[in-house]
mmCIF file of C-alpha atoms in Angstrom:
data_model
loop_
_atom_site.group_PDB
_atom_site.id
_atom_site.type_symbol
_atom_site.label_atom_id
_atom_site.label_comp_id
_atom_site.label_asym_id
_atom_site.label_seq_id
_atom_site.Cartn_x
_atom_site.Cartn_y
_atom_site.Cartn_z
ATOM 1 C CA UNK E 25 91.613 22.274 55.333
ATOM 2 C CA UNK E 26 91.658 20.643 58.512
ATOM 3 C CA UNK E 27 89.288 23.075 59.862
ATOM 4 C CA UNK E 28 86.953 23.483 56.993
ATOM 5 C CA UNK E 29 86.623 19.638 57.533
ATOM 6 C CA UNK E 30 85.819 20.097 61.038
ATOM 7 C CA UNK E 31 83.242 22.921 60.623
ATOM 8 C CA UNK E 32 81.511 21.072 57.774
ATOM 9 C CA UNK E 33 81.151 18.035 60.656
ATOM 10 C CA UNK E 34 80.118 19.884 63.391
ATOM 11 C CA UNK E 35 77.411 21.313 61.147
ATOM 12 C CA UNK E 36 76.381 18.383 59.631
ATOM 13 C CA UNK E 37 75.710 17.033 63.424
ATOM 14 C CA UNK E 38 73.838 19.894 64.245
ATOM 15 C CA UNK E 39 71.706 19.653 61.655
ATOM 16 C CA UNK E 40 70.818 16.111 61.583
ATOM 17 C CA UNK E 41 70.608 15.869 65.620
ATOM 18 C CA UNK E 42 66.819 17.182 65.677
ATOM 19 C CA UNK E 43 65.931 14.660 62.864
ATOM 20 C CA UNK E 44 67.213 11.853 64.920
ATOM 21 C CA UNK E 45 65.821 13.159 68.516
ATOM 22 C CA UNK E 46 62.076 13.440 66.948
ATOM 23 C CA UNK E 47 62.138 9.726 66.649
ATOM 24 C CA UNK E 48 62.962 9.094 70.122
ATOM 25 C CA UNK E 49 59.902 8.204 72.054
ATOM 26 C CA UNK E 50 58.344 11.099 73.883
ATOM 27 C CA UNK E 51 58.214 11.495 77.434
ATOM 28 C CA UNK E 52 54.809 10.503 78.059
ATOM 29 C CA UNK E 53 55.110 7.631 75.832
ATOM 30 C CA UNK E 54 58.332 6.659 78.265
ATOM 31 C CA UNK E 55 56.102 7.035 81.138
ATOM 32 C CA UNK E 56 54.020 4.008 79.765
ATOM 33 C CA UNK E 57 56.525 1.835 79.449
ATOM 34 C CA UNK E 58 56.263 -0.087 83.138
ATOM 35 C CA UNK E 59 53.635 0.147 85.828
ATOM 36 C CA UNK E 60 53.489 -0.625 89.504
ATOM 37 C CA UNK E 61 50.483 -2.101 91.127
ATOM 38 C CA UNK E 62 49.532 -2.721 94.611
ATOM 39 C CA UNK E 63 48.066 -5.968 95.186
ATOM 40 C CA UNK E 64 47.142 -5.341 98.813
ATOM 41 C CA UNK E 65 43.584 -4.928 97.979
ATOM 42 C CA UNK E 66 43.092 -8.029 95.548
ATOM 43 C CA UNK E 67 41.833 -10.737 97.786
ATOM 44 C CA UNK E 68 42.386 -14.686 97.488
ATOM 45 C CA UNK E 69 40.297 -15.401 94.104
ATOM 46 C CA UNK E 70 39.564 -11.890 93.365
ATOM 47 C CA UNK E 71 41.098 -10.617 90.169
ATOM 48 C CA UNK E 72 41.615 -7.195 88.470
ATOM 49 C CA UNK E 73 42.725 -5.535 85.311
ATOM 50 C CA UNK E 74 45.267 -3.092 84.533
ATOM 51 C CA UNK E 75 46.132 -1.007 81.082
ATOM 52 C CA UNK E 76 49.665 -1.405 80.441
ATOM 53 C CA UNK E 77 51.111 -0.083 76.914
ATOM 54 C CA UNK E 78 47.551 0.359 76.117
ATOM 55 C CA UNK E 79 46.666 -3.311 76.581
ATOM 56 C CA UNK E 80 44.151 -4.782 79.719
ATOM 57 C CA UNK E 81 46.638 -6.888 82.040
ATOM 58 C CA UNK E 82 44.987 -9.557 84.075
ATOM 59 C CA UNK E 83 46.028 -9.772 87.765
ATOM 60 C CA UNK E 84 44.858 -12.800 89.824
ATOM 61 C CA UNK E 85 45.196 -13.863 92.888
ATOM 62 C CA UNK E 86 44.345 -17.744 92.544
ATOM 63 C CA UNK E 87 42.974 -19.723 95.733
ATOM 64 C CA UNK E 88 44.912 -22.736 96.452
ATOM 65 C CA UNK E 89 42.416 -24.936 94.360
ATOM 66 C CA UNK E 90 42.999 -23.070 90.829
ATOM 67 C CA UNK E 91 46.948 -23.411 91.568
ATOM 68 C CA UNK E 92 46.397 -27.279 92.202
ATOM 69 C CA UNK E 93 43.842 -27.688 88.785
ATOM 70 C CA UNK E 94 47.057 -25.943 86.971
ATOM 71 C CA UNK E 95 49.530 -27.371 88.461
ATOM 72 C CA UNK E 96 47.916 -30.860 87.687
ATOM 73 C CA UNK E 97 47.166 -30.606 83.869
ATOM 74 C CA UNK E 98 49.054 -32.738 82.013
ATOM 75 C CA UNK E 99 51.289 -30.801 79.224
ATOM 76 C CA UNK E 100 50.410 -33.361 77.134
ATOM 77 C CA UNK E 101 46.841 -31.816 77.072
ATOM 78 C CA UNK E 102 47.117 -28.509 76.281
ATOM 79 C CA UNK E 103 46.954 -26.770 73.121
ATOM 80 C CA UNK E 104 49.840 -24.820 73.058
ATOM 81 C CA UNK E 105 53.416 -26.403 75.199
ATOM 82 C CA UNK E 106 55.155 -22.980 75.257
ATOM 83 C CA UNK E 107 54.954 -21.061 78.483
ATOM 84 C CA UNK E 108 54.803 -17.575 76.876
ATOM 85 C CA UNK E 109 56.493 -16.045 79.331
ATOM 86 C CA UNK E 110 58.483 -13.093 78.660
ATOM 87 C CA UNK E 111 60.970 -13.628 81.224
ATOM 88 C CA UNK E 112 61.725 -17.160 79.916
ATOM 89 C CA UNK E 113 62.891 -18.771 76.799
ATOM 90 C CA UNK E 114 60.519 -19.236 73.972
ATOM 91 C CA UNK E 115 60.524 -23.201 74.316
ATOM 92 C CA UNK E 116 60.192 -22.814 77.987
ATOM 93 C CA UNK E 117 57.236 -25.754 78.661
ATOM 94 C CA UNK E 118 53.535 -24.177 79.417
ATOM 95 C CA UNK E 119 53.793 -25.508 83.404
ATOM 96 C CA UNK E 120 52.021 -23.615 86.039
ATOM 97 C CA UNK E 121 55.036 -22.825 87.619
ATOM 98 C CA UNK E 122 56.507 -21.249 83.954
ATOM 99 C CA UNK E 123 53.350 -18.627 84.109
ATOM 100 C CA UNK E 124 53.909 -17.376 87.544
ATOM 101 C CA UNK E 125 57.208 -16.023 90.012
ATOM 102 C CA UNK E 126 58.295 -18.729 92.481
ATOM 103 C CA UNK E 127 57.461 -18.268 95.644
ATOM 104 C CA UNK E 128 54.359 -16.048 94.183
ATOM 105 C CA UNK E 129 52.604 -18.728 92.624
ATOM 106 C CA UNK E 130 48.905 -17.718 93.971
ATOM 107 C CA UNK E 131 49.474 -14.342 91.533
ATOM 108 C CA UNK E 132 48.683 -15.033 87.954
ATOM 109 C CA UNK E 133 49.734 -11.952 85.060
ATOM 110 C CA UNK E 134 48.837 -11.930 81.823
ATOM 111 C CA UNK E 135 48.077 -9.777 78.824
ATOM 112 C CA UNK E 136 44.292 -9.947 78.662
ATOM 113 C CA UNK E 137 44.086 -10.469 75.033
ATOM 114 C CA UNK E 138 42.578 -13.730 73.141
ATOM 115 C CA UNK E 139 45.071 -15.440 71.039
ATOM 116 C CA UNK E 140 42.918 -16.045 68.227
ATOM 117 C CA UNK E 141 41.402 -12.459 67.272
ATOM 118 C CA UNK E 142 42.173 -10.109 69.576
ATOM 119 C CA UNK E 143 38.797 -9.945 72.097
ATOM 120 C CA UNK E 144 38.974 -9.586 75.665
ATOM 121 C CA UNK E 145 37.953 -13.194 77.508
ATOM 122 C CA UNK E 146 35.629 -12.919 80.237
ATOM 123 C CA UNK E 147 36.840 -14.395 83.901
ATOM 124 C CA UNK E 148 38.098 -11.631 85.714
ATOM 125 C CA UNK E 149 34.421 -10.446 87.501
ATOM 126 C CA UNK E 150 33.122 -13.388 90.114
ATOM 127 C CA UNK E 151 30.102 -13.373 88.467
ATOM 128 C CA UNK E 152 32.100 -13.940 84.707
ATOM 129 C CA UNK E 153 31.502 -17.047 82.743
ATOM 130 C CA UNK E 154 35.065 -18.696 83.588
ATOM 131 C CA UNK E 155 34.926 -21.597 80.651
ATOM 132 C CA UNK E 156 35.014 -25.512 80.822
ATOM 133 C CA UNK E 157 38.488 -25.131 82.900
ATOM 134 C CA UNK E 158 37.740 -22.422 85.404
ATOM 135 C CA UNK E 159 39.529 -19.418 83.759
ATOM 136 C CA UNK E 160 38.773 -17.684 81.056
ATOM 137 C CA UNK E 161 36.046 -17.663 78.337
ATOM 138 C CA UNK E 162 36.193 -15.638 74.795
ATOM 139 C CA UNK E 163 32.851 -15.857 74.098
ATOM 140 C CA UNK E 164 33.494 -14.344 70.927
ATOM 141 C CA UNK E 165 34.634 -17.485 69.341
ATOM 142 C CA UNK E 166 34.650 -19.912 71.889
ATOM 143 C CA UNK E 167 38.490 -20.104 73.590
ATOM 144 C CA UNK E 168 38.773 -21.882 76.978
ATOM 145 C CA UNK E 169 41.422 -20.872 79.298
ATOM 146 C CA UNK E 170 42.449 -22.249 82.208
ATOM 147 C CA UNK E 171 43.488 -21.188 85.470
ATOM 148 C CA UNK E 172 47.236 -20.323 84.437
ATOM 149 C CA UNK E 173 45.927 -18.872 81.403
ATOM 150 C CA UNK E 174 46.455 -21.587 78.856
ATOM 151 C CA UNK E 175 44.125 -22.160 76.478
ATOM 152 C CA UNK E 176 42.558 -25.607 76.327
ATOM 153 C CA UNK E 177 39.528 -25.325 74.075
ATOM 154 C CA UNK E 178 38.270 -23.317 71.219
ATOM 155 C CA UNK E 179 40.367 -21.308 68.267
ATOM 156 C CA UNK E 180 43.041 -19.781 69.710
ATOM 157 C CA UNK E 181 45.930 -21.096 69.290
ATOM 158 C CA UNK E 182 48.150 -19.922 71.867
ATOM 159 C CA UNK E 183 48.208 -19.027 75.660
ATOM 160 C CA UNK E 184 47.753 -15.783 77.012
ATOM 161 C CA UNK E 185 50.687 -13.970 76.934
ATOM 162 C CA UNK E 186 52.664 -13.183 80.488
ATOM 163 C CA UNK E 187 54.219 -10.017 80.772
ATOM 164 C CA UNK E 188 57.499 -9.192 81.331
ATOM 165 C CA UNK E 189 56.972 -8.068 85.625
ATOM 166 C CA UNK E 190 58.240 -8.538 88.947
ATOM 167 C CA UNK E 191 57.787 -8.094 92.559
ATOM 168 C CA UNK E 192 59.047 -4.941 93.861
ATOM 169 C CA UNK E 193 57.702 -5.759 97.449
ATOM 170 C CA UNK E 194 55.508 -8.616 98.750
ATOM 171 C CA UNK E 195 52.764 -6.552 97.793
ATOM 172 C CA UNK E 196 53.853 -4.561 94.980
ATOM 173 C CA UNK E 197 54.218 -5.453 91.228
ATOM 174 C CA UNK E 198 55.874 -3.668 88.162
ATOM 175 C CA UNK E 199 54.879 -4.825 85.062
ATOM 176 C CA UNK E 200 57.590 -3.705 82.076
#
């Protein structure tokens, strides 16, 4: 009895197992899950975009006078007060310092979505409209970004999201 009972388990596994590995993500899939970037290349104020999980990532290297115009907005005048930062609580306060790595704070990551329907927001070419605040413009509907990637003006009503990432090297992110 104690046998049948075993048998009837071990085929019960076996036959299930391939119904529950096919829902595992495949290995390519996987693969997509993080990505490193150099940022040797990216000069000060140059910016560039990478796909990561299928979604444009906005890399920045901010000059000294975009960190300061962050750093000195008022919370009190911006749209949205949460950082949305995945390495930091949801509450976490929308500061400059929130949206960036200490220590790193010259290199800005986001998810280079819009907030309010999805577009891609023009700012990462030099020659790119950059908005009212010297970021990033959705011309689409109108969103203003800033220079940490908040959103001050327009529709959208939250930030730009910032990936979960970190530095692997002085010069080398992974995002994921």
């Amino acid at each position: 009895m104690i046998s049948a009972g075993a048998f009837a388990a071990v085929g019960a596994a076996a036959t299930l197992w391939p119904l529950i590995q096919q829902m595992n993500p495949d290995a390519s899939t996987q693969a997509l899950a993080s990505t490193e970037i150099d940022l040797k290349p990216i000069q000060e104020g140059q910016a560039i975009t990478v796909i990561w999980r299928g979604k444009p990532v906005f890399i920045r290297n901010r000059t000294p006078d975009e960190i300061k115009k962050a750093a000195d907005t008022p919370l009190a005048d911006l749209v949205d007060a949460s950082a949305r930062n995945d390495a930091l609580p949801e509450k976490a306060p929308a500061t400059d310092l929130n949206r960036t790595k200490k220590g790193k704070e010259n290199w800005l990551v986001m998810v280079g979505i819009c907030t309010h329907l999805g577009c891609i927001p023009k700012g990462q070419s030099l020659s790119d409209s950059k908005g009212d605040y010297g970021g990033w413009f959705c011309p689409c509907h109108g969103s203003h970004y800033d220079t940490a990637g908040r959103i001050r003006k327009g529709p959208a009503p939250r930030n730009l999201e910032v990936p979960p990432y970190e530095f692997v090297s002085d010069t080398t992110i992974k995002i994921g």
